[in-house]
Short mmCIF file of N, CA and C in Angstrom, two decimals:
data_model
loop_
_atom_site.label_atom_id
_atom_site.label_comp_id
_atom_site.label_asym_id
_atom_site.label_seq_id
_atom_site.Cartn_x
_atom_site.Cartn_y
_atom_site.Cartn_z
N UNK A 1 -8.59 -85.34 60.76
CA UNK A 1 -9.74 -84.99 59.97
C UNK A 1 -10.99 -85.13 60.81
N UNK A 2 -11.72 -84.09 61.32
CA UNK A 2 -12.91 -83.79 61.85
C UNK A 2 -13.78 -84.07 61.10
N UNK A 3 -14.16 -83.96 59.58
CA UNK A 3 -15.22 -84.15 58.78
C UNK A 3 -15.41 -85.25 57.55
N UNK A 4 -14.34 -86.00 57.77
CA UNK A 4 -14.62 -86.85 56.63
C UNK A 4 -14.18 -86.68 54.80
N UNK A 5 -13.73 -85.36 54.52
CA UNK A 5 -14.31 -85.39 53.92
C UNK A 5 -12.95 -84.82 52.51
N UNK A 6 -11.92 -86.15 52.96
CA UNK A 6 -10.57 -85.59 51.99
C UNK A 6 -10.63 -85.76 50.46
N UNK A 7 -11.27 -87.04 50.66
CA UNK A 7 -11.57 -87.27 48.83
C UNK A 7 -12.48 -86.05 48.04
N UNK A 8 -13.25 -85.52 48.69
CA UNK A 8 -13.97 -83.88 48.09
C UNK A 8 -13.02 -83.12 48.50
N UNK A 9 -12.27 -82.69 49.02
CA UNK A 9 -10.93 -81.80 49.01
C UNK A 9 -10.32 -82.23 47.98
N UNK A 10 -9.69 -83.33 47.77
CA UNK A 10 -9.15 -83.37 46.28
C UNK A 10 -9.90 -83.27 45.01
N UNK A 11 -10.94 -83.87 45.09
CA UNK A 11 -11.71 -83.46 43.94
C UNK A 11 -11.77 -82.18 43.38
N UNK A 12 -11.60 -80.79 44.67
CA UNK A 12 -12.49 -80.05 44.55
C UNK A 12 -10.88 -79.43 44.28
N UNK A 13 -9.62 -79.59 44.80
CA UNK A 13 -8.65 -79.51 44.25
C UNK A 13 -8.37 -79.68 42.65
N UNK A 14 -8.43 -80.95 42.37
CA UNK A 14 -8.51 -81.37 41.15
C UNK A 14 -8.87 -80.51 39.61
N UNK A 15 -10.07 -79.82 40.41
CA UNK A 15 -11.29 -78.97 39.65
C UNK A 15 -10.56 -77.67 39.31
N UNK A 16 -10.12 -77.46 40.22
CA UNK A 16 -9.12 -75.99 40.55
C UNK A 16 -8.28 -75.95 39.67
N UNK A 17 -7.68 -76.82 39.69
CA UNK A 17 -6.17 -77.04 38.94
C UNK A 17 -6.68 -77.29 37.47
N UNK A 18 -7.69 -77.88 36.99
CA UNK A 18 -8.18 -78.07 35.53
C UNK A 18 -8.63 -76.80 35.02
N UNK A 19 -8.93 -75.90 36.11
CA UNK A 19 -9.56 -74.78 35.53
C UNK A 19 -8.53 -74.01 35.69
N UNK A 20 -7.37 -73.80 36.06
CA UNK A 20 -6.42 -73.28 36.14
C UNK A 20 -5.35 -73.05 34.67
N UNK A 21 -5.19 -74.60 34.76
CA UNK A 21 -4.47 -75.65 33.47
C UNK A 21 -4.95 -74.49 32.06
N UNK A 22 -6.89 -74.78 32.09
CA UNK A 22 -7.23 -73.89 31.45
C UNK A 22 -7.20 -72.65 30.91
N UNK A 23 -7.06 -72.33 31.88
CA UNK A 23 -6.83 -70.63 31.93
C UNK A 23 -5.14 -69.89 31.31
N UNK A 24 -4.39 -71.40 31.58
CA UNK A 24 -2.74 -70.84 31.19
C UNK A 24 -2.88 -71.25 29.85
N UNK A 25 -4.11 -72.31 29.24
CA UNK A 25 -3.38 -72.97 28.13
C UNK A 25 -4.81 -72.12 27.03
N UNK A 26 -5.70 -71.91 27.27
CA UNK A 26 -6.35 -70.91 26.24
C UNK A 26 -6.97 -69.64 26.34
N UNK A 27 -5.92 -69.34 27.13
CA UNK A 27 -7.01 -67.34 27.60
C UNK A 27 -5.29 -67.01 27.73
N UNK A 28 -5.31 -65.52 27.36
CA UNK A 28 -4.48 -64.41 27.40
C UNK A 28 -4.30 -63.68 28.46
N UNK A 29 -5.01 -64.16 29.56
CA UNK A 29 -4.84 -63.55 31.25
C UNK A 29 -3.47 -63.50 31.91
N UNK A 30 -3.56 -62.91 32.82
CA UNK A 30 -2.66 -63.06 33.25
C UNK A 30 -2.05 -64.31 34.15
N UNK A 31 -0.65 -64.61 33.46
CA UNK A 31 -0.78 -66.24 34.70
C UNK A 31 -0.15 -65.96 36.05
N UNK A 32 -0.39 -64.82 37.08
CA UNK A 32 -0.35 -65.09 38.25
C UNK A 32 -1.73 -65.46 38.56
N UNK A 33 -2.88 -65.63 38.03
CA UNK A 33 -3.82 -65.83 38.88
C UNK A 33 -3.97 -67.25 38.77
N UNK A 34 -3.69 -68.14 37.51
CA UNK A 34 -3.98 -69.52 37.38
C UNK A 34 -2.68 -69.81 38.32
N UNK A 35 -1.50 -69.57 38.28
CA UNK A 35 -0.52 -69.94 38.99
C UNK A 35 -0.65 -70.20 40.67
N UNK A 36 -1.59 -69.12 41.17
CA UNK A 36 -1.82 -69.16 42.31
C UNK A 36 -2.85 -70.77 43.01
N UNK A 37 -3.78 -70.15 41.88
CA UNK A 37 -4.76 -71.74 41.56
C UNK A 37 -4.13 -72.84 41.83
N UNK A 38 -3.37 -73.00 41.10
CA UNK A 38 -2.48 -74.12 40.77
C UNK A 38 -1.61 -74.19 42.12
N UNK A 39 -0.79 -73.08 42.74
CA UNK A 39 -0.23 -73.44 43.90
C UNK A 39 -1.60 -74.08 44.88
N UNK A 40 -2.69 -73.32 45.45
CA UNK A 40 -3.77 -73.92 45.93
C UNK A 40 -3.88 -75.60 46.08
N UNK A 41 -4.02 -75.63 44.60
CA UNK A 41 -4.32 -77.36 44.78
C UNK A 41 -3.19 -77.96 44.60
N UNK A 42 -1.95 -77.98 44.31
CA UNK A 42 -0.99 -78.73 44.92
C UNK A 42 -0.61 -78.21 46.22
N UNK A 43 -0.94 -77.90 47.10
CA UNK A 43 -0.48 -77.66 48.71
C UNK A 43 -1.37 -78.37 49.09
N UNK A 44 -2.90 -79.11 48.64
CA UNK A 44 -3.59 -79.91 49.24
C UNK A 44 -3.83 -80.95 48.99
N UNK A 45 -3.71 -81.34 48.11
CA UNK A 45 -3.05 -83.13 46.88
C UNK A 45 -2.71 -84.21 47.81
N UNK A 46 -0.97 -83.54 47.43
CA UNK A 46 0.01 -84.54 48.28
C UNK A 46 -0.55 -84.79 49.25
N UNK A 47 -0.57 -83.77 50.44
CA UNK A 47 -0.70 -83.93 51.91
C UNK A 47 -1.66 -85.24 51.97
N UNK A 48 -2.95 -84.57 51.42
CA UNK A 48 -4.11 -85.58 52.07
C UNK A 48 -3.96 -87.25 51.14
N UNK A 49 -3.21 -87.09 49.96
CA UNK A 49 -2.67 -88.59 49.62
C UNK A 49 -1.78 -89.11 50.56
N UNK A 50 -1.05 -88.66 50.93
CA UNK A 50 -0.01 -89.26 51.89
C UNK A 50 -0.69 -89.46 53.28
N UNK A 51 -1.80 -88.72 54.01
CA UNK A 51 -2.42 -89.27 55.59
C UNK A 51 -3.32 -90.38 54.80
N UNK A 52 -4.08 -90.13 53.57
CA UNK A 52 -5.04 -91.38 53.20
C UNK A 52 -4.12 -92.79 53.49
N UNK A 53 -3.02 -92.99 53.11
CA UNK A 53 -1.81 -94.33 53.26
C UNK A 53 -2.34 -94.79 54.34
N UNK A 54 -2.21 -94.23 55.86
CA UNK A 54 -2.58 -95.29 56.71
C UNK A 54 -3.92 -95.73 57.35
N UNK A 55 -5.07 -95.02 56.29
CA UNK A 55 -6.42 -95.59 56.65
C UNK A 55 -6.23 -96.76 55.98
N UNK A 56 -5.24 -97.30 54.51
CA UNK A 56 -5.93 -98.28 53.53
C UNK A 56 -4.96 -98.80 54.14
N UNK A 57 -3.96 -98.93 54.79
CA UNK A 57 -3.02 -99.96 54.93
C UNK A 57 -3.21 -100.80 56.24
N UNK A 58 -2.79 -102.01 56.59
CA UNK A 58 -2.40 -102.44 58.01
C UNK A 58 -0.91 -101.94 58.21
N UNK A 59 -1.39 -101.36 59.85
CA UNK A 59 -0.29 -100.88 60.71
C UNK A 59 1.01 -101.55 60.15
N UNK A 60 1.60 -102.62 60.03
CA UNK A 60 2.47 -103.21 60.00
C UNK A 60 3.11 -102.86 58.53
N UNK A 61 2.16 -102.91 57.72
CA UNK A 61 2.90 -102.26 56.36
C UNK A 61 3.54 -100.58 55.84
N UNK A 62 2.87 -99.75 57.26
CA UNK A 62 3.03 -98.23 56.52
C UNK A 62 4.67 -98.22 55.80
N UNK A 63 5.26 -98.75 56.75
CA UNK A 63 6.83 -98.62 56.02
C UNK A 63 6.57 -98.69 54.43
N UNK A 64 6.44 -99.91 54.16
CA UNK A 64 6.49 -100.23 52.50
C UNK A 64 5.00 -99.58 51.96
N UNK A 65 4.09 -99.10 52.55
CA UNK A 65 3.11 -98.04 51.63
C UNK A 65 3.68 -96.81 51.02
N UNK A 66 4.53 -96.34 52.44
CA UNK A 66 5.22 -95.32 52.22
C UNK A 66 6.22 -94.78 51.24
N UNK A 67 7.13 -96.24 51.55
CA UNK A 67 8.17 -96.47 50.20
C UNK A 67 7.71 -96.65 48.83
N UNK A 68 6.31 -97.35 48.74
CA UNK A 68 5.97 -97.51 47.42
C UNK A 68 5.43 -96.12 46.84
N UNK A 69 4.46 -94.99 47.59
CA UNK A 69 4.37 -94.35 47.27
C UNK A 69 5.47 -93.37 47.20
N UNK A 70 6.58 -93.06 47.62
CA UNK A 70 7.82 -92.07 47.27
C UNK A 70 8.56 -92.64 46.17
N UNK A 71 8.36 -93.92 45.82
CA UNK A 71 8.75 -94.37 44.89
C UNK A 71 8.29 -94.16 43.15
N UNK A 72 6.86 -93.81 43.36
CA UNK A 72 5.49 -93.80 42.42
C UNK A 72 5.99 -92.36 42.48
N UNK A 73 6.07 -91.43 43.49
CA UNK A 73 6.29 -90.03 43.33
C UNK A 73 7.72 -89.47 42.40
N UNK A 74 9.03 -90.27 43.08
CA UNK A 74 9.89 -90.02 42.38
C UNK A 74 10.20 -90.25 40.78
N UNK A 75 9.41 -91.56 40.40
CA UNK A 75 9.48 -91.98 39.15
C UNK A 75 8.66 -90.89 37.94
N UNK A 76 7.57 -90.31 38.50
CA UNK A 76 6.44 -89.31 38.23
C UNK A 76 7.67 -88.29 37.93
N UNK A 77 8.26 -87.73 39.01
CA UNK A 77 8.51 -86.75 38.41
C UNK A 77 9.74 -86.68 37.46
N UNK A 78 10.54 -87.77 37.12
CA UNK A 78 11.48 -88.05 36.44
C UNK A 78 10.91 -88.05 35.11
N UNK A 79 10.04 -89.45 35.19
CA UNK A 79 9.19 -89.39 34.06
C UNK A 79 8.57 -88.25 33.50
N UNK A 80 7.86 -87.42 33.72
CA UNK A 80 6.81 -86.44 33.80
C UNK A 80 8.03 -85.15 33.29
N UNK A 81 8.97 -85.19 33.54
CA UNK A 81 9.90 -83.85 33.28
C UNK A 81 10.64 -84.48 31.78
N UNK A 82 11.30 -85.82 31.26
CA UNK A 82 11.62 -85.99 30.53
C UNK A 82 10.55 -85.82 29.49
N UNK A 83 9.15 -86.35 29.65
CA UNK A 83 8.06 -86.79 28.84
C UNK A 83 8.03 -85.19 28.15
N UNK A 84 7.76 -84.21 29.21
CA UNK A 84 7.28 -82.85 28.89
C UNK A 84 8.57 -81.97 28.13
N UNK A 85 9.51 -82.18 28.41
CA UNK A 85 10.46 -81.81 27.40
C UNK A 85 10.79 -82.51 25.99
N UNK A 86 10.09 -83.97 26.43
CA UNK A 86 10.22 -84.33 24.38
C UNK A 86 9.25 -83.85 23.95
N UNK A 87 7.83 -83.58 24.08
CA UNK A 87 6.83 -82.92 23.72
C UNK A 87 6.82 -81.55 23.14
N UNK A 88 7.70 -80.48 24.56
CA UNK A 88 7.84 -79.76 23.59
C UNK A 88 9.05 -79.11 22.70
N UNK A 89 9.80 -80.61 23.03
CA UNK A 89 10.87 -80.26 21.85
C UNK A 89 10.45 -80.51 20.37
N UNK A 90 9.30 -81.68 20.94
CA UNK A 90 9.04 -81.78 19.12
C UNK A 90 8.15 -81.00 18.42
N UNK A 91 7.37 -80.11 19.71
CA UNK A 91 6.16 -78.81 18.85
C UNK A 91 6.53 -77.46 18.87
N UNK A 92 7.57 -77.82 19.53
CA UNK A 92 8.38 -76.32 19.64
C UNK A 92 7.11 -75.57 20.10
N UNK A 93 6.21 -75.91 21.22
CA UNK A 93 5.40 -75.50 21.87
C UNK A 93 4.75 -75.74 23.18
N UNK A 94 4.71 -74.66 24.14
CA UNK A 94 4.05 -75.47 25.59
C UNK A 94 2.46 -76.13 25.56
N UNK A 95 1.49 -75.55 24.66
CA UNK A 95 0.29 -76.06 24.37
C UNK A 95 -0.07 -77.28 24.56
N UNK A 96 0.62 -77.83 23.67
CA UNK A 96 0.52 -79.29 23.73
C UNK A 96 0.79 -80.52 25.54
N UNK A 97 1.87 -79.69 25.64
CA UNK A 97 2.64 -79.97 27.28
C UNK A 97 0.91 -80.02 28.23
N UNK A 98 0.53 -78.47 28.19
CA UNK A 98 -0.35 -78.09 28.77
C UNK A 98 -2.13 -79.30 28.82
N UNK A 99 -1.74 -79.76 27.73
CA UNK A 99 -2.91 -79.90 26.74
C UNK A 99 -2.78 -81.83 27.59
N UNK A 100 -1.72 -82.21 27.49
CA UNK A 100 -1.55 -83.83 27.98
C UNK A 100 -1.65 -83.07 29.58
N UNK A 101 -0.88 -82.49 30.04
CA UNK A 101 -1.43 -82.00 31.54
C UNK A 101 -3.09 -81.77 31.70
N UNK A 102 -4.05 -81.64 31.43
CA UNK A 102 -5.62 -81.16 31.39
C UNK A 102 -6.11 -82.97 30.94
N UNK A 103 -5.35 -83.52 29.71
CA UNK A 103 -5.96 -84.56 29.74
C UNK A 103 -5.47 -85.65 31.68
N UNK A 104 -4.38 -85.75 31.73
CA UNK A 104 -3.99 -85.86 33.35
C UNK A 104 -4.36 -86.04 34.27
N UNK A 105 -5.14 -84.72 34.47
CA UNK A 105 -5.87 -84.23 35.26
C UNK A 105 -7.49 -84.64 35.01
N UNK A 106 -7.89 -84.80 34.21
CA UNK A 106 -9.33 -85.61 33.80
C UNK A 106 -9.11 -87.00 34.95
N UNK A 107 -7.88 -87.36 33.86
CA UNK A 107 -8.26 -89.21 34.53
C UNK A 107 -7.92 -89.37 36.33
N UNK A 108 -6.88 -88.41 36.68
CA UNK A 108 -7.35 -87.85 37.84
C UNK A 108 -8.60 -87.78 38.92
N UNK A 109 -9.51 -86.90 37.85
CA UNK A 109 -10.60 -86.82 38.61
C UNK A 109 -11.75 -87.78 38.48
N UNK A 110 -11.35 -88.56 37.45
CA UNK A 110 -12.04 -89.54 37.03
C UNK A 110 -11.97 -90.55 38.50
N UNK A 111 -10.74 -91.08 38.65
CA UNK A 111 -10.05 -91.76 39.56
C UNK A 111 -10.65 -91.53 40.89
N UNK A 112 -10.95 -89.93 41.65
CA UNK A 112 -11.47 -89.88 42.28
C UNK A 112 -12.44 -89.97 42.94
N UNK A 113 -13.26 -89.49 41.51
CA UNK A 113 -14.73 -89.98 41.54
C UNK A 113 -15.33 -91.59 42.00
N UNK A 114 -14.19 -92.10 41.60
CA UNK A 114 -14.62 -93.70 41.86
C UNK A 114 -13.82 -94.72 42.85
N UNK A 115 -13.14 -93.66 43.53
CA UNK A 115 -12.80 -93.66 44.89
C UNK A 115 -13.90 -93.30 45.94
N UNK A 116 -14.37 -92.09 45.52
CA UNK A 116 -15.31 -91.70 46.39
C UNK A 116 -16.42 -92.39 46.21
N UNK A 117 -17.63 -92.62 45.32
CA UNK A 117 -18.23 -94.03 44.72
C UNK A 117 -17.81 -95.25 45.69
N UNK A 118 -16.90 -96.14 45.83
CA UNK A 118 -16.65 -97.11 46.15
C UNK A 118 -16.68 -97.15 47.56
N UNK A 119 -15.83 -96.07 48.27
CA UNK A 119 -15.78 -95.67 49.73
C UNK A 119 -17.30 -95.83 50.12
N UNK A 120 -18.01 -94.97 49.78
CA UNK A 120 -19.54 -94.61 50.14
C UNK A 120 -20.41 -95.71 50.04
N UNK A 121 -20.19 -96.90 49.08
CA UNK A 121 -20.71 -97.97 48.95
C UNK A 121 -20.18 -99.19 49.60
N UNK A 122 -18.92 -99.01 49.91
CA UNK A 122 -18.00 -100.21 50.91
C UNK A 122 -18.04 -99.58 52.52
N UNK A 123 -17.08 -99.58 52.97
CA UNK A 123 -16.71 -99.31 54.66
C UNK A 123 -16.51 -98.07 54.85
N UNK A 124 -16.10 -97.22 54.15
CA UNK A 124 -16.20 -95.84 54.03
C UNK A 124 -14.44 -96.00 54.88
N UNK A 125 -13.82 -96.84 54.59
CA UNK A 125 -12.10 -96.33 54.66
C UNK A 125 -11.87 -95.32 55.28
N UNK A 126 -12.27 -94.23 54.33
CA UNK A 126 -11.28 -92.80 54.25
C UNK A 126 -11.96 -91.91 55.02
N UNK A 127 -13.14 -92.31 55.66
CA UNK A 127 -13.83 -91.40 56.22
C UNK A 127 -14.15 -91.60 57.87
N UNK A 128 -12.81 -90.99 58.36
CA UNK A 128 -12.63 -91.40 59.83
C UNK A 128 -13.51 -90.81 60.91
N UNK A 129 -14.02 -89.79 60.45
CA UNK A 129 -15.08 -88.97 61.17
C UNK A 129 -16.48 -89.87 61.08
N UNK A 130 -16.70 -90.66 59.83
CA UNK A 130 -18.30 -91.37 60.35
C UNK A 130 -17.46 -92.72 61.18
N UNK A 131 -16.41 -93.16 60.87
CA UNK A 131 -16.22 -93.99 61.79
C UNK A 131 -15.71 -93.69 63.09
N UNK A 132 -15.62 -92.59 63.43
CA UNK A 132 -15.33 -92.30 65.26
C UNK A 132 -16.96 -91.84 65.67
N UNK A 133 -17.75 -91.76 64.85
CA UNK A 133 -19.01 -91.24 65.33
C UNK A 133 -19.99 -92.29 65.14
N UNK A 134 -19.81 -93.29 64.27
CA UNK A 134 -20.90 -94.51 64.63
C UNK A 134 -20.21 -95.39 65.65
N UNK A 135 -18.97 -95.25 65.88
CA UNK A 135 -18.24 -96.08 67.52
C UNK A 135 -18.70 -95.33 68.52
N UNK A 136 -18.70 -93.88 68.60
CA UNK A 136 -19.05 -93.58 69.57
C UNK A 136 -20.60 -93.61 70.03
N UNK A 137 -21.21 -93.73 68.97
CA UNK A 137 -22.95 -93.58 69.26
C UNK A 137 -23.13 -95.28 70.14
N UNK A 138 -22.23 -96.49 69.80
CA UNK A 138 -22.17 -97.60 70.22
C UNK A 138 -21.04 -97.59 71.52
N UNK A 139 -21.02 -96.79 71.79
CA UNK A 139 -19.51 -96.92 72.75
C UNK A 139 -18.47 -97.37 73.10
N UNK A 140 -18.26 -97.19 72.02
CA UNK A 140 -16.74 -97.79 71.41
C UNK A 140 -15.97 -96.72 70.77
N UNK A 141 -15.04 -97.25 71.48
CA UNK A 141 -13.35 -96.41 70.40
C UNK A 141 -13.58 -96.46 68.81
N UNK A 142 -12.47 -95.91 67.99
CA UNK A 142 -12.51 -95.32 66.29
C UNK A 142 -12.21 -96.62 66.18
N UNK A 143 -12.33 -96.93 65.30
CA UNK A 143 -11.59 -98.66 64.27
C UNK A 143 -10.18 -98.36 64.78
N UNK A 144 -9.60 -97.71 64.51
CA UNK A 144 -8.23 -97.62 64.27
C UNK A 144 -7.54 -97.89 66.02
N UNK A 145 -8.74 -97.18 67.28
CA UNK A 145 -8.25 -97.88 68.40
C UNK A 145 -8.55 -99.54 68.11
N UNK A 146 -9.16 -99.81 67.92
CA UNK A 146 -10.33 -101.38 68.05
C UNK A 146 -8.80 -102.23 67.59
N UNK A 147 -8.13 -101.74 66.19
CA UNK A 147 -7.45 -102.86 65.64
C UNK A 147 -5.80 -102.55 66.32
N UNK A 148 -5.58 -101.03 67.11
CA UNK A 148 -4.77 -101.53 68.11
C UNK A 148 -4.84 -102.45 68.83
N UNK A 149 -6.03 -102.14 69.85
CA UNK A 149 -6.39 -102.92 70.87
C UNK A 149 -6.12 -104.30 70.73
N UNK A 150 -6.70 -104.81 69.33
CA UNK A 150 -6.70 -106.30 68.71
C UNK A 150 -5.09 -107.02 68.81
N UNK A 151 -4.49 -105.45 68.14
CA UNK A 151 -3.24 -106.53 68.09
C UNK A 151 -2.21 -106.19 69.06
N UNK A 152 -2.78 -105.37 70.04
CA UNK A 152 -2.02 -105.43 71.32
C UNK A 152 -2.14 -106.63 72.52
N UNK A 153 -3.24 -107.11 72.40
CA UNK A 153 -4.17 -108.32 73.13
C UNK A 153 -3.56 -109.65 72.51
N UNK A 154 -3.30 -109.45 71.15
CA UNK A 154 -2.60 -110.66 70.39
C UNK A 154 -1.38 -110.62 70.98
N UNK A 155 -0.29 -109.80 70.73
CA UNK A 155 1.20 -109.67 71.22
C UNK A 155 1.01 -109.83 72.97
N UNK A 156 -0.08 -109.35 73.35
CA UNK A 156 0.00 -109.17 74.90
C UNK A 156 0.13 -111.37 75.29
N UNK A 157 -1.22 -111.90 74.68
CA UNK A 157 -1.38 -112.84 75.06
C UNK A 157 -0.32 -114.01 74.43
N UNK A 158 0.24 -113.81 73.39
CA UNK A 158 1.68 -114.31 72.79
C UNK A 158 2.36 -114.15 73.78
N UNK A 159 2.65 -113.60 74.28
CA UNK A 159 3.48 -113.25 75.50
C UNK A 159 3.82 -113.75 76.49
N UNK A 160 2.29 -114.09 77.11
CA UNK A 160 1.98 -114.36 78.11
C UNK A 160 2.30 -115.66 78.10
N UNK A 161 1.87 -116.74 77.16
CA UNK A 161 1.74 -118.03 77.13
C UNK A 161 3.55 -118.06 76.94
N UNK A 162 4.32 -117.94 76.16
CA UNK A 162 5.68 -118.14 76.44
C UNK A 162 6.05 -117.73 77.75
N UNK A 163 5.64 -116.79 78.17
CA UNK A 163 6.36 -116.82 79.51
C UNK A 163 5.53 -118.08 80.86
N UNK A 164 4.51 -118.56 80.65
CA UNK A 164 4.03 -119.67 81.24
C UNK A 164 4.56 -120.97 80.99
N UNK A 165 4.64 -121.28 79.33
CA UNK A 165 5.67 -122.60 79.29
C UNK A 165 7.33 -122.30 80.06
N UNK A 166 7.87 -121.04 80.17
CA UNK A 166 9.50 -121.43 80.49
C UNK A 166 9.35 -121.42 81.78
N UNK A 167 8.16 -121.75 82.77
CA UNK A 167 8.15 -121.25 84.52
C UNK A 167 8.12 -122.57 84.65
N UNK A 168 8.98 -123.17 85.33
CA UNK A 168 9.16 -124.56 86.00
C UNK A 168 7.88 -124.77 86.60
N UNK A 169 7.48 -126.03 86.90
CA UNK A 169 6.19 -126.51 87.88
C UNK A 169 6.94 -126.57 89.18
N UNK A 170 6.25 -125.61 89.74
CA UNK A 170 6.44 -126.09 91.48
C UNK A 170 5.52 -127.31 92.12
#
């Protein structure tokens, strides 16, 4: 990411897909065009949720970020497919389906909003482009070299000192 700027990609995703949602669940249009919509912002969702994982995490955890989120994903869609078939088994209608999908998608963007809010007011996390560009105006590497570096210098100097206690004194 050159610009910073994934949490307004999803948002702006988000937006897409509500107005999409819209368009299948109260207009008579045709639904290849909301469909397309809708492909749009899920091809850009996932992706940029899944690179966000290793700005919020320490290196050492991506494994289990990873797992927790495929885990959160798989349950979603288990859940999310049973939920939407009792719904509209009991209205004998997709409307309704449609209708909890749009509400969804609100708290969604709600969510984002105060992601983005919080970022902008804390360390700015997610936004790797102001942090490779206020390191570099100081001359320094991105965070993300800095806390290699950190814990390469840690393991390096762990290291070092065990291999100094097992050297006999000459």
């Amino acid at each position: 990411d050159k610009t910073g700027g994934q949490l307004y990609v999803c948002l702006v995703a988000g937006a897409v897909s509500l107005f999409a949602y819209y368009m299948l669940t109260y207009t008579l249009t045709d639904p290849v065009v909301p469909i397309l919509l809708l492909s749009l912002a899920e091809s850009c969702v996932p992706t940029i949720l899944m690179a966000l994982i290793p700005l919020s995490v320490d290196k050492s955890s991506y494994g289990f970020a990873f797992g927790i989120a495929e885990i959160f994903d798989a349950v979603g869609s288990i859940g999310g497919n049973i939920l939407m078939g009792y719904i509209r088994d009991s209205t004998q209608t997709y409307r309704e389906c449609m209708i909890f999908i749009i509400v969804l998608n609100v708290i969604c963007m709600i969510l984002v909003v105060a992601l983005i809010v919080r970022d902008e007011k804390t360390e700015k996390v997610f936004n790797v482009a102001w942090h490779q560009l206020a390191l570099k105006k100081k001359g320094r590497g991105t965070h993300v070299e800095k806390r290699r570096q950190r814990k390469s210098f840690k393991h390096k100097r762990g290291r070092s000192d065990k291999r100094e206690k097992r050297r006999p004194n000459l």
